[in-house]
mmCIF file of C-alpha atoms in Angstrom:
data_model
loop_
_atom_site.group_PDB
_atom_site.id
_atom_site.type_symbol
_atom_site.label_atom_id
_atom_site.label_comp_id
_atom_site.label_asym_id
_atom_site.label_seq_id
_atom_site.Cartn_x
_atom_site.Cartn_y
_atom_site.Cartn_z
ATOM 1 C CA MET V 24 -33.608 42.886 -99.262
ATOM 2 C CA LYS V 25 -35.515 43.191 -102.506
ATOM 3 C CA HIS V 26 -37.489 46.048 -104.054
ATOM 4 C CA PRO V 27 -40.025 45.419 -106.850
ATOM 5 C CA SER V 28 -39.600 47.173 -110.170
ATOM 6 C CA GLN V 29 -41.061 46.782 -113.634
ATOM 7 C CA ASN V 30 -38.865 45.421 -116.424
ATOM 8 C CA THR V 31 -39.107 46.306 -120.116
ATOM 9 C CA GLN V 32 -41.622 43.489 -120.717
ATOM 10 C CA GLY V 33 -43.970 44.895 -118.056
ATOM 11 C CA ARG V 34 -43.246 42.086 -115.576
ATOM 12 C CA GLN V 35 -42.444 42.747 -111.935
ATOM 13 C CA ASP V 36 -38.825 41.951 -111.102
ATOM 14 C CA THR V 37 -37.282 42.096 -107.685
ATOM 15 C CA MET V 38 -34.208 44.296 -107.402
ATOM 16 C CA PRO V 39 -31.692 43.687 -104.619
ATOM 17 C CA ARG V 40 -31.452 46.473 -102.039
ATOM 18 C CA THR V 41 -30.362 47.043 -98.500
ATOM 19 C CA ALA V 42 -30.005 49.834 -95.969
ATOM 20 C CA LYS V 43 -27.505 50.354 -93.150
ATOM 21 C CA ALA V 44 -30.103 49.547 -90.482
ATOM 22 C CA GLU V 45 -30.829 46.208 -92.198
ATOM 23 C CA ALA V 46 -27.199 45.131 -92.733
ATOM 24 C CA GLU V 47 -25.745 42.656 -90.282
ATOM 25 C CA LEU V 48 -23.355 44.049 -87.651
ATOM 26 C CA LYS V 49 -20.285 41.822 -88.156
ATOM 27 C CA VAL V 50 -17.499 44.031 -86.812
ATOM 28 C CA ASP V 51 -17.787 46.071 -83.623
ATOM 29 C CA GLU V 52 -14.262 46.827 -82.454
ATOM 30 C CA PRO V 53 -12.768 49.845 -80.692
ATOM 31 C CA VAL V 54 -11.398 51.007 -84.087
ATOM 32 C CA ILE V 55 -14.196 50.186 -86.524
ATOM 33 C CA GLU V 56 -17.847 49.235 -86.813
ATOM 34 C CA GLY V 57 -18.873 47.324 -89.917
ATOM 35 C CA ARG V 58 -22.283 46.295 -91.172
ATOM 36 C CA TYR V 59 -22.414 44.068 -94.274
ATOM 37 C CA ALA V 60 -25.044 42.739 -96.655
ATOM 38 C CA GLN V 61 -24.970 40.611 -99.793
ATOM 39 C CA LEU V 62 -26.369 42.144 -103.028
ATOM 40 C CA GLY V 63 -26.042 39.650 -105.846
ATOM 41 C CA PRO V 64 -22.341 38.947 -106.384
ATOM 42 C CA TYR V 65 -21.350 42.039 -104.323
ATOM 43 C CA THR V 66 -21.003 42.808 -100.655
ATOM 44 C CA VAL V 67 -22.088 46.238 -99.505
ATOM 45 C CA ALA V 68 -20.244 47.497 -96.440
ATOM 46 C CA TYR V 69 -21.320 50.309 -94.137
ATOM 47 C CA GLU V 70 -18.204 51.126 -92.147
ATOM 48 C CA SER V 71 -17.640 53.718 -89.431
ATOM 49 C CA MET V 72 -14.132 54.470 -88.194
ATOM 50 C CA LYS V 73 -13.924 55.123 -84.449
ATOM 51 C CA GLN V 74 -10.144 55.771 -84.398
ATOM 52 C CA ASP V 75 -7.382 56.466 -86.827
ATOM 53 C CA MET V 76 -6.032 53.228 -88.253
ATOM 54 C CA ASP V 77 -3.288 52.054 -90.564
ATOM 55 C CA PRO V 78 -4.288 48.454 -91.296
ATOM 56 C CA ALA V 79 -1.286 47.746 -93.560
ATOM 57 C CA PRO V 80 0.033 44.881 -91.371
ATOM 58 C CA LEU V 81 -3.256 43.042 -91.808
ATOM 59 C CA PHE V 82 -2.665 42.667 -95.543
ATOM 60 C CA ARG V 83 0.648 40.799 -95.155
ATOM 61 C CA GLY V 84 0.547 37.591 -97.150
ATOM 62 C CA LEU V 85 -1.529 38.999 -100.010
ATOM 63 C CA PRO V 86 0.247 39.722 -103.306
ATOM 64 C CA ASP V 87 2.598 42.664 -102.690
ATOM 65 C CA ASP V 88 1.193 42.757 -99.133
ATOM 66 C CA ARG V 89 -1.659 44.938 -100.464
ATOM 67 C CA CYS V 90 -5.401 44.530 -100.833
ATOM 68 C CA GLN V 91 -6.150 42.924 -104.203
ATOM 69 C CA CYS V 92 -9.956 43.379 -104.042
ATOM 70 C CA PRO V 93 -11.482 46.225 -106.019
ATOM 71 C CA HIS V 94 -13.896 48.526 -104.124
ATOM 72 C CA TRP V 95 -16.421 51.136 -105.270
ATOM 73 C CA GLY V 96 -17.779 53.456 -102.649
ATOM 74 C CA GLN V 97 -18.743 56.814 -101.301
ATOM 75 C CA VAL V 98 -17.295 58.696 -98.354
ATOM 76 C CA VAL V 99 -20.266 59.774 -96.242
ATOM 77 C CA SER V 100 -18.122 61.722 -93.747
ATOM 78 C CA GLY V 101 -14.412 62.188 -93.048
ATOM 79 C CA ARG V 102 -11.785 60.959 -95.439
ATOM 80 C CA ILE V 103 -10.032 57.792 -96.642
ATOM 81 C CA VAL V 104 -6.687 57.382 -98.339
ATOM 82 C CA PHE V 105 -5.758 54.612 -100.765
ATOM 83 C CA ARG V 106 -1.986 54.149 -100.919
ATOM 84 C CA TYR V 107 -0.563 52.524 -104.029
ATOM 85 C CA ALA V 108 3.075 51.648 -104.682
ATOM 86 C CA ASP V 109 3.586 54.837 -106.708
ATOM 87 C CA HIS V 110 0.957 57.329 -105.418
ATOM 88 C CA ASP V 111 -1.770 58.104 -102.877
ATOM 89 C CA GLU V 112 -5.418 58.918 -103.584
ATOM 90 C CA VAL V 113 -7.365 60.921 -101.004
ATOM 91 C CA PHE V 114 -11.165 60.924 -100.896
ATOM 92 C CA HIS V 115 -13.272 63.294 -98.738
ATOM 93 C CA ALA V 116 -16.905 63.453 -97.633
ATOM 94 C CA GLY V 117 -19.192 63.415 -100.690
ATOM 95 C CA ASP V 118 -16.603 61.761 -102.989
ATOM 96 C CA ALA V 119 -17.397 58.563 -104.856
ATOM 97 C CA TYR V 120 -14.318 56.435 -105.352
ATOM 98 C CA TYR V 121 -12.795 53.371 -106.901
ATOM 99 C CA GLY V 122 -10.092 51.529 -104.997
ATOM 100 C CA ALA V 123 -8.135 49.444 -107.560
ATOM 101 C CA PRO V 124 -6.386 46.215 -106.606
ATOM 102 C CA GLY V 125 -2.961 46.870 -105.102
ATOM 103 C CA HIS V 126 -3.962 49.474 -102.513
ATOM 104 C CA LEU V 127 -3.535 49.912 -98.766
ATOM 105 C CA PRO V 128 -6.225 51.911 -97.029
ATOM 106 C CA LEU V 129 -5.516 54.518 -94.378
ATOM 107 C CA LEU V 130 -8.535 55.236 -92.145
ATOM 108 C CA PHE V 131 -9.423 58.190 -89.961
ATOM 109 C CA ALA V 132 -11.671 58.612 -86.921
ATOM 110 C CA GLY V 133 -15.102 59.973 -87.805
ATOM 111 C CA THR V 134 -15.053 58.581 -91.327
ATOM 112 C CA GLU V 135 -18.064 56.703 -92.643
ATOM 113 C CA ILE V 136 -18.125 54.933 -95.976
ATOM 114 C CA VAL V 137 -20.527 52.871 -98.061
ATOM 115 C CA GLU V 138 -18.514 50.443 -100.160
ATOM 116 C CA PHE V 139 -19.274 47.750 -102.768
ATOM 117 C CA SER V 140 -16.891 44.852 -103.353
ATOM 118 C CA PRO V 141 -17.069 41.619 -105.352
ATOM 119 C CA THR V 142 -17.864 39.062 -102.637
ATOM 120 C CA ALA V 143 -15.521 36.315 -103.880
ATOM 121 C CA GLU V 144 -12.480 38.629 -103.979
ATOM 122 C CA LEU V 145 -13.435 40.248 -100.686
ATOM 123 C CA ASN V 146 -13.719 36.841 -98.953
ATOM 124 C CA ARG V 147 -10.282 35.835 -100.193
ATOM 125 C CA THR V 148 -8.814 39.076 -98.842
ATOM 126 C CA MET V 149 -10.666 38.888 -95.512
ATOM 127 C CA GLU V 150 -9.430 35.332 -94.930
ATOM 128 C CA ILE V 151 -5.854 36.656 -94.853
ATOM 129 C CA VAL V 152 -6.838 39.789 -92.909
ATOM 130 C CA GLY V 153 -8.625 37.629 -90.334
ATOM 131 C CA ARG V 154 -5.664 35.338 -89.956
ATOM 132 C CA ASN V 155 -3.329 38.336 -89.464
ATOM 133 C CA LEU V 156 -5.739 39.897 -86.979
ATOM 134 C CA ALA V 157 -5.935 36.684 -84.952
ATOM 135 C CA GLY V 158 -2.131 36.475 -84.933
ATOM 136 C CA ALA V 159 -1.814 40.075 -83.758
ATOM 137 C CA GLN V 160 -4.230 39.457 -80.862
ATOM 138 C CA SER V 161 -2.428 36.373 -79.557
#
């Protein structure tokens, strides 16, 4: 979606925007609901966790078996943990966060996040995650 704004030369530009209700529902599983929209070179994700989840096995096959895509986001409710090789970072409702490459998320029921990720890196990651998920369901 686009929202008009005025640039420094007085011309109307269209700024990319979206809202949760407008984002496409792409994941509706017992563990997670995910709505996603493209904003320029980024994907915005609105994710709601329905159950606790440790998705570490889904990242097998990526470098160091960890997510290599950076994410910027905000925890709307609940909490999320990013586990790195040498430390954990915990984010609670109201926190804005940066998830650096090389993390493994730990998700908790009742958590809602809004997250921005570079689409190209996210797609590379999700290709492996999807393959691992398909293998786990067979």
